mmCIF file of C-alpha atoms in Angstrom:
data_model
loop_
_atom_site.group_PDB
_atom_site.id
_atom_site.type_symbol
_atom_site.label_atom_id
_atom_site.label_comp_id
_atom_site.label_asym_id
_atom_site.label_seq_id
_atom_site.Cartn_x
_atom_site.Cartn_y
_atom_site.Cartn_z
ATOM 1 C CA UNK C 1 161.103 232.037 182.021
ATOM 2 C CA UNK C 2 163.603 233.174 184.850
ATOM 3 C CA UNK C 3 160.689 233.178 186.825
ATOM 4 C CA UNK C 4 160.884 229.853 187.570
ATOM 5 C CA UNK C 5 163.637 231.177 190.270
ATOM 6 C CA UNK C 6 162.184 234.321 191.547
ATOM 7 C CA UNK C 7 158.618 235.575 191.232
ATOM 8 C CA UNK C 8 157.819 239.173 190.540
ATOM 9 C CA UNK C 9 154.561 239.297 190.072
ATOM 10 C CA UNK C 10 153.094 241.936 187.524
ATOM 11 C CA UNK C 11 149.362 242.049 188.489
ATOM 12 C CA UNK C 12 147.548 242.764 185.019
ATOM 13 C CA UNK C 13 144.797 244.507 185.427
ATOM 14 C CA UNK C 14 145.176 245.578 189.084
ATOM 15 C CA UNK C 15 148.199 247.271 189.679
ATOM 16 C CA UNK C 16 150.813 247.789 186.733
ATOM 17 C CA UNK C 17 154.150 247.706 189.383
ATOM 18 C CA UNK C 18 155.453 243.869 191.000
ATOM 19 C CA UNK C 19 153.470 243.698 194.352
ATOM 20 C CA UNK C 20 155.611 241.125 195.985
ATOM 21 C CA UNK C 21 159.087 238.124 195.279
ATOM 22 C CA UNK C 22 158.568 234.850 196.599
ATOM 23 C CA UNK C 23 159.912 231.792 197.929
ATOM 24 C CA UNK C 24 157.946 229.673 195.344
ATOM 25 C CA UNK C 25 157.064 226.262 196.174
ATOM 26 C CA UNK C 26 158.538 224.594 193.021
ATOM 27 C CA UNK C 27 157.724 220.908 191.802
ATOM 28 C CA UNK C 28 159.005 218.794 188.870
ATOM 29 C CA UNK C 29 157.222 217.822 186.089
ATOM 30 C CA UNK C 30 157.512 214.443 184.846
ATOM 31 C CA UNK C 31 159.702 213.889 181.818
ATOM 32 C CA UNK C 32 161.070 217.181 181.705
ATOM 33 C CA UNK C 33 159.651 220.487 183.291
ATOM 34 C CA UNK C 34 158.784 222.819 186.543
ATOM 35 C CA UNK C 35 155.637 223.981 188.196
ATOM 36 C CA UNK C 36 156.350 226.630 190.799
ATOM 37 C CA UNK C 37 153.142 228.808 192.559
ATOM 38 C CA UNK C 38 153.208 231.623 195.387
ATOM 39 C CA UNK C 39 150.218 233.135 197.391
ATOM 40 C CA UNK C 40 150.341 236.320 198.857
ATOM 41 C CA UNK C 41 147.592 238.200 201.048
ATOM 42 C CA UNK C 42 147.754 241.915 202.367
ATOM 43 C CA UNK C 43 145.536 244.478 203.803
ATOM 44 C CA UNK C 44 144.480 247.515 202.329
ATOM 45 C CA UNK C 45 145.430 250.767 204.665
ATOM 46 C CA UNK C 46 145.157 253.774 202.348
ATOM 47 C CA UNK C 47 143.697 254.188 198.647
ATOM 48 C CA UNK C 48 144.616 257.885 197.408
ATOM 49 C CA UNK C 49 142.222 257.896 194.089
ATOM 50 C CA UNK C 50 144.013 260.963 192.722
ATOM 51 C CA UNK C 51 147.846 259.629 192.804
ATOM 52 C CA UNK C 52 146.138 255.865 192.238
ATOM 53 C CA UNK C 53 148.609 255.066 194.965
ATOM 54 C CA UNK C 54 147.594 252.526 197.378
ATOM 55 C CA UNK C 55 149.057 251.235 200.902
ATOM 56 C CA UNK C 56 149.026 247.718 201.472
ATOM 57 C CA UNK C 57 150.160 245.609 204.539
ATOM 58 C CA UNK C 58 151.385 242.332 204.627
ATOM 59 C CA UNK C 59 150.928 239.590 206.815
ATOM 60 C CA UNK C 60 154.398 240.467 208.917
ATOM 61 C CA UNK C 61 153.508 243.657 209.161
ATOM 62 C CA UNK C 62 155.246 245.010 205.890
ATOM 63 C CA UNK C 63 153.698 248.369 204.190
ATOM 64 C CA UNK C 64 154.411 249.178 200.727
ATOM 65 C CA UNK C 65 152.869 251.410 198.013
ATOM 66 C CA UNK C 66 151.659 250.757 194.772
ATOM 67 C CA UNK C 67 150.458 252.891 191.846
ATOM 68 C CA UNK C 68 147.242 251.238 190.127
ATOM 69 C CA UNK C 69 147.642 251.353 186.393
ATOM 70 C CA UNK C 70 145.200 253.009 184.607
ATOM 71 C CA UNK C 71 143.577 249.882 183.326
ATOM 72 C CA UNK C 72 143.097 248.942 186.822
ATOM 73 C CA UNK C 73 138.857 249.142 186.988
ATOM 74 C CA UNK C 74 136.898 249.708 190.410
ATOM 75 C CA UNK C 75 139.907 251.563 192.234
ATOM 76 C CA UNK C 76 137.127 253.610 194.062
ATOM 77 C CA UNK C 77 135.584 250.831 195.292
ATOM 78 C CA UNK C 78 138.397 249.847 197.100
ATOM 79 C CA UNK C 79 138.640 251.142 200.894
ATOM 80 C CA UNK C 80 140.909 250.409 204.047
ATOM 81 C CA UNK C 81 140.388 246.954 205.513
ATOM 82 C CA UNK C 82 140.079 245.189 202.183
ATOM 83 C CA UNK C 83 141.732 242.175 201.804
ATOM 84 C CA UNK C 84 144.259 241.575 198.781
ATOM 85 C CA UNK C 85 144.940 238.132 197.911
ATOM 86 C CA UNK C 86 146.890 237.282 194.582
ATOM 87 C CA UNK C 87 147.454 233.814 193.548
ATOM 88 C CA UNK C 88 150.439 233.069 191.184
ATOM 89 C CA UNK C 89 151.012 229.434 189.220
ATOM 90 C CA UNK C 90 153.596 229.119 186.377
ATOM 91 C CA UNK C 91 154.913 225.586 184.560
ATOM 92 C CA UNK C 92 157.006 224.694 182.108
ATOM 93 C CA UNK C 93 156.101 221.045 180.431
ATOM 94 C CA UNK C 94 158.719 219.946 177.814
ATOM 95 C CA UNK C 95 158.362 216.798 175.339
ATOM 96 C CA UNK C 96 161.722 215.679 174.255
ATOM 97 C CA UNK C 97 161.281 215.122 170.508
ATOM 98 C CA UNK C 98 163.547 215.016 167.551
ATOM 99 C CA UNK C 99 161.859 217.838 165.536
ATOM 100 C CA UNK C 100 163.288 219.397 162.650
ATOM 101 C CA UNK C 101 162.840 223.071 161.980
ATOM 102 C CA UNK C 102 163.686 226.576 163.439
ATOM 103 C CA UNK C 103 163.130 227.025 166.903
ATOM 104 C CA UNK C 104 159.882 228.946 167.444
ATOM 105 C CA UNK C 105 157.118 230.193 169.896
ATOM 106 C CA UNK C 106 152.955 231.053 169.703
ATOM 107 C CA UNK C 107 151.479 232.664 172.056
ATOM 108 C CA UNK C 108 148.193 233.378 173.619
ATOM 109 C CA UNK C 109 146.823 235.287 176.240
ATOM 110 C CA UNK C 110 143.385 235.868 178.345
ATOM 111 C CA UNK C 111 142.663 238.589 180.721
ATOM 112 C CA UNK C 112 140.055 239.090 183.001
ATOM 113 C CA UNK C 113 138.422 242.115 184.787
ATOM 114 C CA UNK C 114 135.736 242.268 187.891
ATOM 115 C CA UNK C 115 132.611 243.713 186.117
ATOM 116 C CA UNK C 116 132.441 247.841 186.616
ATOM 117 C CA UNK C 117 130.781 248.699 190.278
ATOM 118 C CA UNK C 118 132.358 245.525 192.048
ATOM 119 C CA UNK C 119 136.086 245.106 194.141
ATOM 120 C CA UNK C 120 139.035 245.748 191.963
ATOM 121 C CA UNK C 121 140.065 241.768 190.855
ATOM 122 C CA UNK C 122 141.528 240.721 187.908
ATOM 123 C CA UNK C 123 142.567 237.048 185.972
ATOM 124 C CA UNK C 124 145.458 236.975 183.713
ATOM 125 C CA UNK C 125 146.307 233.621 181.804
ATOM 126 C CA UNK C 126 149.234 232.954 179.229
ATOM 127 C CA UNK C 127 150.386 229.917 177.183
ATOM 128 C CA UNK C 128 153.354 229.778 175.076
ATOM 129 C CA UNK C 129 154.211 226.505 173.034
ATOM 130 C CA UNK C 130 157.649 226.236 171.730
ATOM 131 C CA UNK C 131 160.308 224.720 169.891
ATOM 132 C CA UNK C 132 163.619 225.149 171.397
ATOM 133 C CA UNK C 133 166.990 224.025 170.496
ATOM 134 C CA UNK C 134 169.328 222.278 173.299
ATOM 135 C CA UNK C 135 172.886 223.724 173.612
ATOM 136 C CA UNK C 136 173.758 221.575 177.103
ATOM 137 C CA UNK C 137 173.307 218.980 178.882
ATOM 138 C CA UNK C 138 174.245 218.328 182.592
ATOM 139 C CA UNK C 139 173.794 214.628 183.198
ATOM 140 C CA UNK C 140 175.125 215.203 186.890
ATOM 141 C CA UNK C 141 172.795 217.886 187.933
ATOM 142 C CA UNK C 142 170.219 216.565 185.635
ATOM 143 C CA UNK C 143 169.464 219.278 183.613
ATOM 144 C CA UNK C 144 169.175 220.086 179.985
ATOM 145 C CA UNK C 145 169.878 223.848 178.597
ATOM 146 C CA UNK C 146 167.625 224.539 175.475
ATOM 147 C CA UNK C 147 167.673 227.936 173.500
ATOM 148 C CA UNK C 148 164.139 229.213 172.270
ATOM 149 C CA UNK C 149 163.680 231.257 168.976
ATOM 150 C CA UNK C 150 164.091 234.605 170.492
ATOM 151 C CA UNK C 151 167.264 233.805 172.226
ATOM 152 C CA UNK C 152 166.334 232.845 175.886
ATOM 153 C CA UNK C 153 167.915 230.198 177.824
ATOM 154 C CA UNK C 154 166.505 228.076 180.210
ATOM 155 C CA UNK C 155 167.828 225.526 182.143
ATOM 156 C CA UNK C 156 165.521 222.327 182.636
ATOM 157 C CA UNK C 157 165.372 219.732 185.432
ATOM 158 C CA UNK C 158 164.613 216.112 183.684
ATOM 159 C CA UNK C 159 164.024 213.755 187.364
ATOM 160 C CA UNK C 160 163.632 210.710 184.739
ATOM 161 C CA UNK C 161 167.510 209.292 184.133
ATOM 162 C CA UNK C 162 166.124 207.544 180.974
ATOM 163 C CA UNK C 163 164.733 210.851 179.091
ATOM 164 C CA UNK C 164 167.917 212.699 180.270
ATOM 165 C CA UNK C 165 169.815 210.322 178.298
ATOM 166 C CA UNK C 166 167.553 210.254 175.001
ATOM 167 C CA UNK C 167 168.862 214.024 175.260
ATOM 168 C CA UNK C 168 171.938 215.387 173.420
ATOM 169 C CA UNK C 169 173.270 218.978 172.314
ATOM 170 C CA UNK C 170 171.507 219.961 168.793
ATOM 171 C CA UNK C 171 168.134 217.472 169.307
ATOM 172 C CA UNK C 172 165.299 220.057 170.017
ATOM 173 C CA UNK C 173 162.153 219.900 172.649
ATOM 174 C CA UNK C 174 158.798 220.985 172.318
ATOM 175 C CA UNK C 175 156.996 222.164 175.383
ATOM 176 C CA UNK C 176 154.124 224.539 176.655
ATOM 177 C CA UNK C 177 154.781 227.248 179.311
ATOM 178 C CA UNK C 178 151.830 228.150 181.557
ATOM 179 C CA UNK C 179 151.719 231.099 183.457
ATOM 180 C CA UNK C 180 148.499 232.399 185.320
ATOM 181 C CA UNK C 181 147.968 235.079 188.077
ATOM 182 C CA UNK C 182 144.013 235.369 189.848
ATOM 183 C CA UNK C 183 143.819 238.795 191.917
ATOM 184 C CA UNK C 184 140.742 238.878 194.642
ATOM 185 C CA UNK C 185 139.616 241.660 196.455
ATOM 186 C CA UNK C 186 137.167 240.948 199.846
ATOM 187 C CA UNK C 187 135.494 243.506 201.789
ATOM 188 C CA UNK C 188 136.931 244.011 205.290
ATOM 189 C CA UNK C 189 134.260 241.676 207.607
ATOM 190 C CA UNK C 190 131.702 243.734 209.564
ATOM 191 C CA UNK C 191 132.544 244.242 213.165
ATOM 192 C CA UNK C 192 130.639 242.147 215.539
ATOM 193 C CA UNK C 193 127.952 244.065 217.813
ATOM 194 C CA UNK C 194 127.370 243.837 221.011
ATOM 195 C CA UNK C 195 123.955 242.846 222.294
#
C-alpha cells in the first residue's frame, strides 16, 4: 500500500516491467481512507517481436523500452504509431470498528485480456479486505498508523476530527483496498488525403 505515495505501475498482462511513476492526484476518503489515480499516454516507435522489446514515447518527448512479458497477447499486432494509454485508480476505505480477532486479509483478483487477433490491452482489478491493528495515532497531522496481518504499515489520513478521536492505539479497523489498472491500445489515425 506504499503506493498511495508513488505509483509504479506493473501493467498485468501487457508488459511485465513498471512503464511509468506519477504525480498521483490523491483525494480523501470520508471517515478514514485515500483514493489516488494517474493516466499516462505514449506512442509506440519500435516493436522488436523477437527481444519483445518495445519503444515507447511519451507526451514530453521521453523514449523508454520495455520488455513485454510473455503473457502479454497480440504483441504482433502492435506497430509504430499506436497509441498506449494506461489508466491507474487505487483506494484505501477504512471503517473504524472495535473488532476483536487477529489482524487478517482476503484477497481477490480479476484480469482481463483483448481477445487473440485484436491490439495488445489488458484489465487488471484487485480487492483486499482487512483487519488491521493500530499502533499510532497522530491527532496533529491527522493520521492513524494501523499494522495489517502480514506486517505492513500504513499510515492513514482521517479529515473527520470526530472519527480521529473514536481512534486509539490497540482498537483495530476494517477496510477494503481497491486497486485497478485498464491498458488500451488505438491504432495510429489514417493520414488525411489530399483531393
Amino acid at each position: 500500500m506504499r503506493a498511495l505515495c508513488t505509483i509504479s505501475l506493473l501493467t498485468v498482462g501487457l508488459f511485465a516491467t513498471p512503464i511509468f511513476a506519477a504525480e498521483p492526484a490523491a483525494v480523501s476518503v470520508p471517515g478514514g481512507g485515500m483514493a489516488v489515480s494517474a493516466k499516462f499516454e505514449a506512442t509506440v516507435v519500435t516493436v522488436n517481436l523477437k527481444s519483445r522489446k518495445v519503444t515507447l514515447r511519451s507526451k514530453d518527448g521521453e523514449t523508454f523500452d520495455l520488455v513485454a512479458g510473455a503473457e502479454a497477447r497480440n504483441l504482433d499486432n502492435l506497430r509504430a504509431g499506436d497509441q498506449v494509454s494506461a489508466e491507474y485508480f487505487e483506494a484505501i476505505a477504512m471503517q473504524l470498528k472495535k473488532v476483536k480477532g487477529e489482524a487478517h486479509t482476503t484477497a481477490g483478483a480479476m484480469v482481463g485480456r483483448t481477445p487473440k487477433g485484436k491490439k495488445p490491452g489488458a484489465l487488471f482489478e484487485r480487492e483486499v479486505q482487512f483487519v488491521a491493528d493500530v499502533i499510532a495515532v497522530d491527532s496533529v497531522k491527522k493520521l492513524v498508523t494501523v499494522k495489517g496481518a502480514a506486517g505492513r504499515i500504513v499510515e492513514l489520513k482521517v479529515e473527520d476530527p470526530a472519527k480521529l478521536a473514536e481512534v486509539k492505539v490497540g482498537d483495530q479497523v476494517e477496510g477494503v483496498f481497491s486497486q485497478a489498472l485498464a491498458i488500451t491500445v488505438t491504432a495510429q489515425a489514417a493520414p488525411k488525403t489530399k483531393k
